Short mmCIF file of C-alpha atoms in Angstrom, two decimals:
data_model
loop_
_atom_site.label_atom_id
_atom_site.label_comp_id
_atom_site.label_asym_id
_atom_site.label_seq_id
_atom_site.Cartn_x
_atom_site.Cartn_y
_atom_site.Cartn_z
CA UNK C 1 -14.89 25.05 55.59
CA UNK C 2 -18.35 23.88 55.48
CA UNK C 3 -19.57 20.46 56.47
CA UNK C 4 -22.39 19.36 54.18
CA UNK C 5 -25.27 17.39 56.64
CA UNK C 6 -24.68 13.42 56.24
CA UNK C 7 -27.61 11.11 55.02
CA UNK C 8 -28.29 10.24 58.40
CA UNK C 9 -30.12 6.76 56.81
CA UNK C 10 -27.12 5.16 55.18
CA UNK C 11 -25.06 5.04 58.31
CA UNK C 12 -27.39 2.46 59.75
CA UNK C 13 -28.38 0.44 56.59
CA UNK C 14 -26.73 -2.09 57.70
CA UNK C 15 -28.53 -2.66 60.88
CA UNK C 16 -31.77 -4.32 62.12
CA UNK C 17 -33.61 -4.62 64.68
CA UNK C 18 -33.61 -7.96 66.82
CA UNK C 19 -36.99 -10.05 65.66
CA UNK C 20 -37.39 -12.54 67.53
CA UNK C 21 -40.80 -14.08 68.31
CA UNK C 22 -41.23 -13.85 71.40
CA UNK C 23 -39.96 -9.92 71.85
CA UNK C 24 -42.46 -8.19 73.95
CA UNK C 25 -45.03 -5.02 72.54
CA UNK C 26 -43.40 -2.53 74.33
CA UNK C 27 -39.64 -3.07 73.34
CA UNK C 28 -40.72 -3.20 69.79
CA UNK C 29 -42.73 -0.22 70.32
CA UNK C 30 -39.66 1.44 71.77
CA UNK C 31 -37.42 0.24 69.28
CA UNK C 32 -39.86 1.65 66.45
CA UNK C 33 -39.86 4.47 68.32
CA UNK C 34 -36.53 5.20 68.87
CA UNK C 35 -36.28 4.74 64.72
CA UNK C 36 -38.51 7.18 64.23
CA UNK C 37 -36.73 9.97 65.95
CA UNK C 38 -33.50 8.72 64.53
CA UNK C 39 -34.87 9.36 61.38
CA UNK C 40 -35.57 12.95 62.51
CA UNK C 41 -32.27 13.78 63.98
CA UNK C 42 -29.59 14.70 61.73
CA UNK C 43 -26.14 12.52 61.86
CA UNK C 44 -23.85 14.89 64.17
CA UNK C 45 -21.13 17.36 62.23
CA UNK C 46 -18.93 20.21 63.78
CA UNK C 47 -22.17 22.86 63.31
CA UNK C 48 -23.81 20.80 66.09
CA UNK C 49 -22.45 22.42 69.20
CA UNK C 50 -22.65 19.49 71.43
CA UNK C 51 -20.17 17.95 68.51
CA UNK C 52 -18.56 21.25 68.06
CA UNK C 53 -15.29 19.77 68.43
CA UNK C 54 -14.86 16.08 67.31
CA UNK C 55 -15.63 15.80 63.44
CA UNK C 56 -17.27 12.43 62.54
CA UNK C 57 -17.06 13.08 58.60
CA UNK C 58 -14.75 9.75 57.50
CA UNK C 59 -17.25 7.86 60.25
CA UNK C 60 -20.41 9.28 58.38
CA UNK C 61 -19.49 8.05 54.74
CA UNK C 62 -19.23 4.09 56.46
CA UNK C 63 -22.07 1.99 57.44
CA UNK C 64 -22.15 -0.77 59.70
CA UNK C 65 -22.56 -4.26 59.53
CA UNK C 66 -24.72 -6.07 62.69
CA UNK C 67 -22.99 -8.35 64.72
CA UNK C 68 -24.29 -11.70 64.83
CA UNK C 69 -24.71 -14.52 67.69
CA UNK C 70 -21.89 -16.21 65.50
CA UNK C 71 -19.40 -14.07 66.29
CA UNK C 72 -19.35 -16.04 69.24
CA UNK C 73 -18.34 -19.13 67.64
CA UNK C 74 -14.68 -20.61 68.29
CA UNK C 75 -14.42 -18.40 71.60
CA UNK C 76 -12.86 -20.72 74.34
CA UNK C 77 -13.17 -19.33 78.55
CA UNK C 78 -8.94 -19.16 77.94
CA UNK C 79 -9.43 -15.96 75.20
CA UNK C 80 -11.61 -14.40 77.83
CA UNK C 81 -10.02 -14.89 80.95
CA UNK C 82 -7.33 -12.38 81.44
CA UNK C 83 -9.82 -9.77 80.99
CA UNK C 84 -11.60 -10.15 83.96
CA UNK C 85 -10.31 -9.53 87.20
CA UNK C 86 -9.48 -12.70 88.43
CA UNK C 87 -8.37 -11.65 92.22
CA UNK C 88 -11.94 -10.06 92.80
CA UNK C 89 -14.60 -12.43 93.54
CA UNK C 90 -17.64 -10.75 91.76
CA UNK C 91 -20.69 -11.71 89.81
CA UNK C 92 -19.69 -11.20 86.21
CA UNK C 93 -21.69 -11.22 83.18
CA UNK C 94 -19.73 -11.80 79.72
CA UNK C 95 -21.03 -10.16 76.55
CA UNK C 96 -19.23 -10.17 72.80
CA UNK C 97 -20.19 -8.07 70.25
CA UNK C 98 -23.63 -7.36 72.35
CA UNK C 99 -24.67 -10.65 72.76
CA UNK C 100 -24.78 -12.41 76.37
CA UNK C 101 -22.43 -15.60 76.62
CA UNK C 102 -23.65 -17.59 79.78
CA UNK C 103 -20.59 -19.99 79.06
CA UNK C 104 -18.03 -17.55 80.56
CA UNK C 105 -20.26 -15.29 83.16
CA UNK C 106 -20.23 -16.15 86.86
CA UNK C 107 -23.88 -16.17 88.08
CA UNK C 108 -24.79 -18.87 90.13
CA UNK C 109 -23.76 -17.89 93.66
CA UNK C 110 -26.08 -14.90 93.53
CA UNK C 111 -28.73 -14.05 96.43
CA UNK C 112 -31.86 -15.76 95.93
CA UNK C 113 -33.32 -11.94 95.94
CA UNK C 114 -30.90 -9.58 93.83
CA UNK C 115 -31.11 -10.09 90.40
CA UNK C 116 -27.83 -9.88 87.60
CA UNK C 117 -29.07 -10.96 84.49
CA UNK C 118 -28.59 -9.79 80.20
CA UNK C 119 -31.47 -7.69 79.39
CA UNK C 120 -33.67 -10.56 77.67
CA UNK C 121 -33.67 -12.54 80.64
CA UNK C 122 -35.00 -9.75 82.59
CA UNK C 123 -37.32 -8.68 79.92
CA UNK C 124 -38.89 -12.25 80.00
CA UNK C 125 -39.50 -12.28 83.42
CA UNK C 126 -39.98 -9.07 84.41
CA UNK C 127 -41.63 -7.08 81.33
CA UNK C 128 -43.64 -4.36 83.29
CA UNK C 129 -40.76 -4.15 85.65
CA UNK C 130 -38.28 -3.16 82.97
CA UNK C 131 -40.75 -1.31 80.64
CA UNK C 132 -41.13 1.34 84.03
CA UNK C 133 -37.53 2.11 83.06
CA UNK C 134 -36.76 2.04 79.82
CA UNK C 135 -35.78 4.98 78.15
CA UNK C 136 -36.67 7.25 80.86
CA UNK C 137 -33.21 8.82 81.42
CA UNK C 138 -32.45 9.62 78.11
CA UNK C 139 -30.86 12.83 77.85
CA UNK C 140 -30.64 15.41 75.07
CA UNK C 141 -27.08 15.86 73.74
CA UNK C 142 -25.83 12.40 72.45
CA UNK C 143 -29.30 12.05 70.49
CA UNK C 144 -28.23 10.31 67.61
CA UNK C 145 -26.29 7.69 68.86
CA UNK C 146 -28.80 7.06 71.53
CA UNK C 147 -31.75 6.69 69.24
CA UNK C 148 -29.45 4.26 67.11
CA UNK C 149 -28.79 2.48 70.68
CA UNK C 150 -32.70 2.22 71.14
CA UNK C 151 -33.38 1.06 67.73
CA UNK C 152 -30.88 -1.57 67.18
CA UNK C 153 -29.81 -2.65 70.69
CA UNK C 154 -29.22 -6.19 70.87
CA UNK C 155 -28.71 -7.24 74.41
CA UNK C 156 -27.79 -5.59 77.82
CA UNK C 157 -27.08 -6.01 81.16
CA UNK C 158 -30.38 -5.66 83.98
CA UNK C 159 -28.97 -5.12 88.00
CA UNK C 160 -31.63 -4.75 90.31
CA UNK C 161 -30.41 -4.27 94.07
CA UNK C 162 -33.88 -4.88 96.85
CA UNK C 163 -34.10 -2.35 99.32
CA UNK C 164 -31.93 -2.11 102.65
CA UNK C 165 -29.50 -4.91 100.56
CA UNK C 166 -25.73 -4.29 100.75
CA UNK C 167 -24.25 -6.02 97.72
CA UNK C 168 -20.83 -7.00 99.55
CA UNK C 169 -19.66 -8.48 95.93
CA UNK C 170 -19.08 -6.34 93.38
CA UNK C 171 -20.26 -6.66 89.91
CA UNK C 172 -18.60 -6.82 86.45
CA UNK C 173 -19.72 -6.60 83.28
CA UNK C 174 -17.24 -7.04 80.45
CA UNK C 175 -17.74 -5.97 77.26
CA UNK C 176 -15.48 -7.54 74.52
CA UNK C 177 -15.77 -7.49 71.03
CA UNK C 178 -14.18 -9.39 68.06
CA UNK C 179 -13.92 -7.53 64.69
CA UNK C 180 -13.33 -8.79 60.77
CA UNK C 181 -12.93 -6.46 57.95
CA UNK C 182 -15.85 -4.56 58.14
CA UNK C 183 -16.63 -2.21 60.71
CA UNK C 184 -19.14 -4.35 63.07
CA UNK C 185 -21.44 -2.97 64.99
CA UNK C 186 -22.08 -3.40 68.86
CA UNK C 187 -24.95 -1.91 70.95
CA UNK C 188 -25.40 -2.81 74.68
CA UNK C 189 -28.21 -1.59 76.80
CA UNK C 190 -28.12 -1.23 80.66
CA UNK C 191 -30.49 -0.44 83.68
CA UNK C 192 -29.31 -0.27 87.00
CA UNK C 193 -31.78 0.32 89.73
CA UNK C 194 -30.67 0.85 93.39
CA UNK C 195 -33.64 0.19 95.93
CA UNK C 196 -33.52 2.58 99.07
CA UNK C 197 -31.09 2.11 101.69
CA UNK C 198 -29.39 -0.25 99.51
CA UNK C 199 -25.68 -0.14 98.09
CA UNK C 200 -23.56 -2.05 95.17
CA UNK C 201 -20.43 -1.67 93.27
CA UNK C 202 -20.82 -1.85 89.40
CA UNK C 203 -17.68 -2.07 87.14
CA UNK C 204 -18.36 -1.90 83.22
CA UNK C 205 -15.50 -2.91 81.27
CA UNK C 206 -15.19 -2.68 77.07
CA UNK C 207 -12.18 -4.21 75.77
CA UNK C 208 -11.25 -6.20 72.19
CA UNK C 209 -10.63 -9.67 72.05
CA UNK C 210 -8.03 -8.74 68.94
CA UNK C 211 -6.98 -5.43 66.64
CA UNK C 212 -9.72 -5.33 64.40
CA UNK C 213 -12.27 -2.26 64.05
CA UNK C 214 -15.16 -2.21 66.39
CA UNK C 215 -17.96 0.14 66.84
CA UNK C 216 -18.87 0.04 70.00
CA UNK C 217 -22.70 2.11 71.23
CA UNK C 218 -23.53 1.52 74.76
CA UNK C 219 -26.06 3.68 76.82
CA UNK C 220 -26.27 2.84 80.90
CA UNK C 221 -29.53 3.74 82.90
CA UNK C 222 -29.14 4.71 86.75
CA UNK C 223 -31.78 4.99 89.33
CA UNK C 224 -30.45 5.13 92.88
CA UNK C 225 -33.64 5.08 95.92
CA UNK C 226 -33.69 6.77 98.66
CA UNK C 227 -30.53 6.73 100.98
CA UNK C 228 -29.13 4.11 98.54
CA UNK C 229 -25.34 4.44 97.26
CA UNK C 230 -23.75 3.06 93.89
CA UNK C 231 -20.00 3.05 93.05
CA UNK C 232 -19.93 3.06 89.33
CA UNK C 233 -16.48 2.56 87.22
CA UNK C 234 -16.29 2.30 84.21
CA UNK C 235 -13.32 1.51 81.97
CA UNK C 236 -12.90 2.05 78.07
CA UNK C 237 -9.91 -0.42 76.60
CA UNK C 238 -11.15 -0.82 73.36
CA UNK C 239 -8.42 -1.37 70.82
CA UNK C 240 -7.38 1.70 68.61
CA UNK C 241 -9.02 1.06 65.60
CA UNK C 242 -12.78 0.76 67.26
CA UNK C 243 -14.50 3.80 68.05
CA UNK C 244 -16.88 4.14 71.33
CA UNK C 245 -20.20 6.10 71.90
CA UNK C 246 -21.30 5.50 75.13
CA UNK C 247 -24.12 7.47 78.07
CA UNK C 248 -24.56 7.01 81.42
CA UNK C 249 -27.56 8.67 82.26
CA UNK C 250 -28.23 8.52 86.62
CA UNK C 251 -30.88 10.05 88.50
CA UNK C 252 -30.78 10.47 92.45
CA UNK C 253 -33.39 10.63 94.79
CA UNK C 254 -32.93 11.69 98.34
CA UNK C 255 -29.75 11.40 100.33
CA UNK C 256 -28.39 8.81 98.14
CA UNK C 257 -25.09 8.65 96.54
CA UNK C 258 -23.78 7.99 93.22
CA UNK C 259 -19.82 7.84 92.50
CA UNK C 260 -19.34 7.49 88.94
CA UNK C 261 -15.16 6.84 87.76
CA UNK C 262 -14.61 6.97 83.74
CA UNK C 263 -11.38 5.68 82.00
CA UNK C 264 -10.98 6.01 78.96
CA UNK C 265 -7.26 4.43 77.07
CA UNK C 266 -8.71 2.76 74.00
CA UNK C 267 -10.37 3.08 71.03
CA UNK C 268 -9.61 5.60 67.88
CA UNK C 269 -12.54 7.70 68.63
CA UNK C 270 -14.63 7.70 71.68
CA UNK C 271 -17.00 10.03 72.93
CA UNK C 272 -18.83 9.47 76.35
CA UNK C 273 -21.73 11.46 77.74
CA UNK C 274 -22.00 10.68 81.63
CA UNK C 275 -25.46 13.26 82.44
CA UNK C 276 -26.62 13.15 86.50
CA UNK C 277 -30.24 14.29 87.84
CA UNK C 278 -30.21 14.86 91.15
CA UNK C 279 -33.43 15.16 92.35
CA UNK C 280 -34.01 14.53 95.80
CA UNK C 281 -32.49 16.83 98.77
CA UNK C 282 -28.65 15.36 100.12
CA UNK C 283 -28.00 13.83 96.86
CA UNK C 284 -24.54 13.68 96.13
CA UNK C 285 -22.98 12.95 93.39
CA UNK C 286 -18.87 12.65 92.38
CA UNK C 287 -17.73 12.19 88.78
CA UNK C 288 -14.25 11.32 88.18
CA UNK C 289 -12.70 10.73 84.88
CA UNK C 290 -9.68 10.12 82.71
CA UNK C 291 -8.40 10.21 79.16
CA UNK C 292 -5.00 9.31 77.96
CA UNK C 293 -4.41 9.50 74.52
CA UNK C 294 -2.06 8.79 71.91
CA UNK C 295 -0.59 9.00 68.47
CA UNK C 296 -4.27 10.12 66.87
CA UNK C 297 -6.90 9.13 69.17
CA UNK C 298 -9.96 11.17 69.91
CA UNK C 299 -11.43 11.55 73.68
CA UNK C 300 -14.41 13.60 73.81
CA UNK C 301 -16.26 14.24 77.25
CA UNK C 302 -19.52 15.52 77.95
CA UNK C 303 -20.90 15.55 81.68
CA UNK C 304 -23.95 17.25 82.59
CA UNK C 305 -25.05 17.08 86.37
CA UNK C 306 -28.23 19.47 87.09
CA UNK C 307 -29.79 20.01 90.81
CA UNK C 308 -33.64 20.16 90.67
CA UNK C 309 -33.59 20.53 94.53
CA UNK C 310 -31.80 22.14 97.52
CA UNK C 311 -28.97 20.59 99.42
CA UNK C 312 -27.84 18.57 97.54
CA UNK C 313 -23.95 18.36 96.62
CA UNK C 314 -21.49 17.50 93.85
CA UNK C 315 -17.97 17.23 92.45
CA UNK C 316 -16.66 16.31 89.39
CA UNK C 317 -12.73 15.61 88.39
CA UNK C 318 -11.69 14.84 84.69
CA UNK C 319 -8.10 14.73 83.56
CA UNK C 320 -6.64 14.54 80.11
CA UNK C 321 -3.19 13.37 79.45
CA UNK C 322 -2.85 13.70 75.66
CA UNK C 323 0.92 12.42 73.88
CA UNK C 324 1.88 12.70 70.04
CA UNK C 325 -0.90 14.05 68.11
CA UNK C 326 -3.52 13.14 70.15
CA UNK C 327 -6.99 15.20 71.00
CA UNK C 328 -8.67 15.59 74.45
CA UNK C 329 -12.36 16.85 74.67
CA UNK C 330 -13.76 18.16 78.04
CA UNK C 331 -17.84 19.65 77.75
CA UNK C 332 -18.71 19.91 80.77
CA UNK C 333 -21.80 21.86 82.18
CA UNK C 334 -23.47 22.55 85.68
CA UNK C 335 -27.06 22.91 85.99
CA UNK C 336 -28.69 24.68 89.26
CA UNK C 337 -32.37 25.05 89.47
CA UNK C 338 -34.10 28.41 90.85
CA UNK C 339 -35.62 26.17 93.72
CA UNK C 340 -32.03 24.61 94.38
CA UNK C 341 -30.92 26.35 97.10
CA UNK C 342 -27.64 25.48 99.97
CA UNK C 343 -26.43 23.21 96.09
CA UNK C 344 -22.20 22.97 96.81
CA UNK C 345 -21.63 22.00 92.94
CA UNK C 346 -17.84 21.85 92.03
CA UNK C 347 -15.89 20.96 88.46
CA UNK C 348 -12.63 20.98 87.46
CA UNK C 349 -10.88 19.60 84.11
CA UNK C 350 -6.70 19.41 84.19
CA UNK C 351 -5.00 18.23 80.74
CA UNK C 352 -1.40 17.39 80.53
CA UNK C 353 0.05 18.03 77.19
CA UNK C 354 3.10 15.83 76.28
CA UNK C 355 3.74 16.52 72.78
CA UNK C 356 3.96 19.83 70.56
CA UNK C 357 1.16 18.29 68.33
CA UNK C 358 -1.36 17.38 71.24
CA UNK C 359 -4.63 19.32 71.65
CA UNK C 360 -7.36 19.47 73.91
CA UNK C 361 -9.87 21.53 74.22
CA UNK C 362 -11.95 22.63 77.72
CA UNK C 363 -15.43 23.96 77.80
CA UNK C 364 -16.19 24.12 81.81
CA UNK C 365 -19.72 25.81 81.98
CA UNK C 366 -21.89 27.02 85.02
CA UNK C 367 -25.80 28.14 84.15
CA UNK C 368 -27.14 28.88 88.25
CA UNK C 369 -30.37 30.13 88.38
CA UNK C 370 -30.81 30.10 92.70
CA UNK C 371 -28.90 32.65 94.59
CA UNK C 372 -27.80 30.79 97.82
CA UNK C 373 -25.09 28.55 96.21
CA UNK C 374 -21.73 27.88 96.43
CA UNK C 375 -20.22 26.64 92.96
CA UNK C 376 -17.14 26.55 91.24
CA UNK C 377 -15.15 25.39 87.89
CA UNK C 378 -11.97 25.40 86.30
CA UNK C 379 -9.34 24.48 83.63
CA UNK C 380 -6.23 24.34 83.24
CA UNK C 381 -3.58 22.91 80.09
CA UNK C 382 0.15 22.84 80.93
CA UNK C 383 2.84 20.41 80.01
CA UNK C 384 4.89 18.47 82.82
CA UNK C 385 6.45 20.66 85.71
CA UNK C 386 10.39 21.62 84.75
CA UNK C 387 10.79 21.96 88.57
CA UNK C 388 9.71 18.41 89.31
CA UNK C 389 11.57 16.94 86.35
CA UNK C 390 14.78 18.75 87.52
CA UNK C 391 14.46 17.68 90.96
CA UNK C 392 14.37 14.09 89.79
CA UNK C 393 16.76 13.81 87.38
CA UNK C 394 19.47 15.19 89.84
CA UNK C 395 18.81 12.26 92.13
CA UNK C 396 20.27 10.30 89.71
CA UNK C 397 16.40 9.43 88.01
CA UNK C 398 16.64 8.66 84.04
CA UNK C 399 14.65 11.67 82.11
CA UNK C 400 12.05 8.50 80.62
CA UNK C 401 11.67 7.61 84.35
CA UNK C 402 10.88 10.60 85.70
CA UNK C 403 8.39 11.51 82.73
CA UNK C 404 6.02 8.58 82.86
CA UNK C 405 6.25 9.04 87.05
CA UNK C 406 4.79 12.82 86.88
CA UNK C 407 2.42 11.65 84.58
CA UNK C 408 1.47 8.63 86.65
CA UNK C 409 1.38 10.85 89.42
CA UNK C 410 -1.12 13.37 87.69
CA UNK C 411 -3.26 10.20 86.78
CA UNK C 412 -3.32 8.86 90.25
CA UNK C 413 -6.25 10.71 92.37
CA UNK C 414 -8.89 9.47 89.63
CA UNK C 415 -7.50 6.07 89.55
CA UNK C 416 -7.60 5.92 93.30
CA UNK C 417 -11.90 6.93 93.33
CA UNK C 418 -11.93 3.33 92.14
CA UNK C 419 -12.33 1.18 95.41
CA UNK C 420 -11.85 -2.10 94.02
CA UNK C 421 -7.73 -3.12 94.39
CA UNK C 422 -8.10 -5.37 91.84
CA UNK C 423 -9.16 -3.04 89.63
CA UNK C 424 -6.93 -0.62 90.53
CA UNK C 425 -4.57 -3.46 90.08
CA UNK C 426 -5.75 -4.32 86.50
CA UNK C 427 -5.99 -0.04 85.86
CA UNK C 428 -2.23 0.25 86.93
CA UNK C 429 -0.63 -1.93 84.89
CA UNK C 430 -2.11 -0.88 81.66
CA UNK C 431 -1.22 3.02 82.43
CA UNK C 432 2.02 2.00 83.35
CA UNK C 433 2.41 0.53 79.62
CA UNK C 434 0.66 3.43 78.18
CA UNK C 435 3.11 6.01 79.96
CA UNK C 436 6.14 3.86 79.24
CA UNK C 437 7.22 2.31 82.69
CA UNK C 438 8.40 -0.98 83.32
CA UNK C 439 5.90 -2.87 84.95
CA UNK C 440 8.20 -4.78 87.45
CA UNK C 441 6.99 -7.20 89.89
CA UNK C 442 3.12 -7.96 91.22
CA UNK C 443 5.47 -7.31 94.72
CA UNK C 444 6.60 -3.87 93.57
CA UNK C 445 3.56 -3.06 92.76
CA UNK C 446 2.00 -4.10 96.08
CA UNK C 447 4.74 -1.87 97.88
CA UNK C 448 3.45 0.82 96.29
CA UNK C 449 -0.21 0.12 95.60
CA UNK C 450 -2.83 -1.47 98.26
CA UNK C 451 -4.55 -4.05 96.69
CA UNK C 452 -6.80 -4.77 99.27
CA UNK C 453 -10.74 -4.74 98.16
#
């Protein structure tokens, strides 16, 4: 079959850069920028091997439309509320359809010297600080859709922890989007930057305020200091008619710690590139994630995590659970320098197939290029364990029941890297809908489930 290259031009015809007066030289230099290697890069087919599996032909023919600060209009704090976690006190910044809404974010009880802010605020007051940044962890891989992000982003999220500052509140910022009947467009820009000895807790959620298509284009920068730590979840609830493109691009200095947890239930095609530098000596790094699709949703997963230096460590644990004719995508790939000696570098990707129709596909790669390692990766597809289901069934447990617990169970070590109860909380109840079980009480739940922060 051959798959004719897209005009990469018409799929952003629709878009435009933000104009505004008072935008400062070097974001419109980056955006133009950004544009001009867009232009370059070709719109991603199956030839592509980075794309190799997950074929964006039907997206390619469709262009579209910027979302506008109206789309804001007629929202009320009631159609936002239940999507924020409202047991965990946290600093929370509210965006729809890319654009910051002040009106429902939670910002005033911040220290006087940490700053949370959307990416224009920050940009105001801080343009050299945020310039240093910008764009400097941008990987190869996800090209297109990251040029696209740089050319047509039109708002973000800017966290910047001081040195030797423990962040004992966590931080959320939710993502929602509202559709019509056109495919909008949403693109979010992020930079996170840990000072040394500091630590934080970052949740980004992306969710739909109703069943409309969305297309969603987020890219997350990551720079953790010196001895600093960052626990980074991130959860993808789109609904299934929106498609997702999202990076999260990190780099780690020395002895400092990155956790990174990826959900992913929503959306009718997402793809998510999570890429990890680690640069300075006892760096560690831990990527979790998980994909559970359904009827005929796409998940495709790309992690790259490359050690530049010795001693440092890493882990990484993604699971697929895949149901009716759903796809699963796991591309994962190792990196090890020459000079990265003593690296400990482990990856493993499990998918649980519960349909005849269900697919997924594993790429698990190592490239090592020091001697004095010790590294590891696997794969594995199976369907649920006959044994197990037996066992349960003659205790008297319903054959539905003792499906959606296995699976649960399978779910449950990636769920648990996220610290936050609340979260967990939130995470919980929407897998138990996805995998069929009744929810039962917030009290059954706690019997089984620590909520505790």
């Amino acid at each position: 079959m051959t798959h004719r290259a897209p005009d990469t031009k018409h799929f952003y015809q629709n878009l435009w850069m933000p104009t505004s007066g008072d935008q400062m030289t070097f974001l419109k230099n980056f955006r133009e920028e950004s544009l001009k290697k867009l232009e370059k890069t070709p719109f991603p087919t199956l030839k592509h091997e980075e794309w190799k599996y997950t074929d964006l032909t039907d997206l390619s023919t469709q262009a579209p439309i910027q979302s506008t600060l109206s789309d804001l209009d007629g929202l009320t704090p009631e159609a936002v509320y239940p999507y924020t976690f409202n047991q965990m006190k946290s600093h929370v910044l509210v965006f729809v359809n890319g654009y910051y809404a002040p009106r429902f974010s939670t910002t005033h009880d911040l220290p006087i010297d940490m700053c949370v802010e959307s990416f224009a605020e920050a940009t105001q007051k801080d343009p050299d600080g945020i310039k240093a940044y910008l764009g400097k962890t941008d990987k190869k891989g996800n090209d297109y859709f990251s040029y696209l992000n740089g050319a047509f982003f039109t708002d973000g999220a800017v966290i910047r922890i001081p040195e030797n500052y423990q962040c004992e509140r966590p931080i959320h910022l939710l993502y929602l989007t509202v559709g019509n009947e056109n495919l909008r467009y949403s693109a979010i820009r992020n930079i996170i930057l840990m000072g040394a000895g500091s630590s934080a807790t970052v949740v980004e959620t992306y969710d739909s305020l109703d069943r409309k298509p969305v297309l969603t284009n987020a890219v997350t920068e990551v720079f953790v200091g010196e001895n600093a730590g960052l626990r980074h979840h991130i959860l993808q609830l789109q609904n299934e008619k929106s498609l997702f493109f999202g990076s999260t691009n990190s780099t780690l200095l020395r002895d400092s710690r990155y956790l990174n947890t990826w959900v992913s239930l929503g959306s009718r095609l997402s793809r998510k590139d999570v890429d990890a530098d680690l640069t300075g000596p006892g760096s560690n790094c831990q990527l979790y994630g998980l994909y559970a699709g359904r009827d005929g949703q796409l998940m495709d997963n790309r992690t790259v995590i490359t050690h530049h230096t010795p001693h440092a460590t890493s882990n990484q644990v993604y699971k697929g659970i895949l149901d009716d004719e759903s796809r699963g995508v796991f591309n994962g790939k190792i990196l090890v320098a020459q000079d990265a000696q003593k690296t400990e570098a482990h990856q493993l990707n499990r998918n649980l197939i519960l349909s005849d129709k269900a697919h997924a596909d594993s790429k698990p790669q190592l490239k090592i290029f020091a001697d004095d390692v010790k590294c590891s990766h696997g794969a594995t597809v199976g369907q649920l364990d006959k044994t197990a289901m037996f066992y349960l069934q003659s205790r008297g447990i319903a054959k539905e029941v003792a499906r959606s617990m296995l699976t649960f169970a399978f779910a449950n070590d990636v769920v648990d890297s996220i610290i936050l109860g609340s979260v967990r909380f939130f995470l919980y109840k929407r897998l138990y809908n996805r995998f069929g079980r009744d929810w039962g009480s917030a009290e059954d739940f706690e019997s089984l489930h620590t909520m505790k922060e």
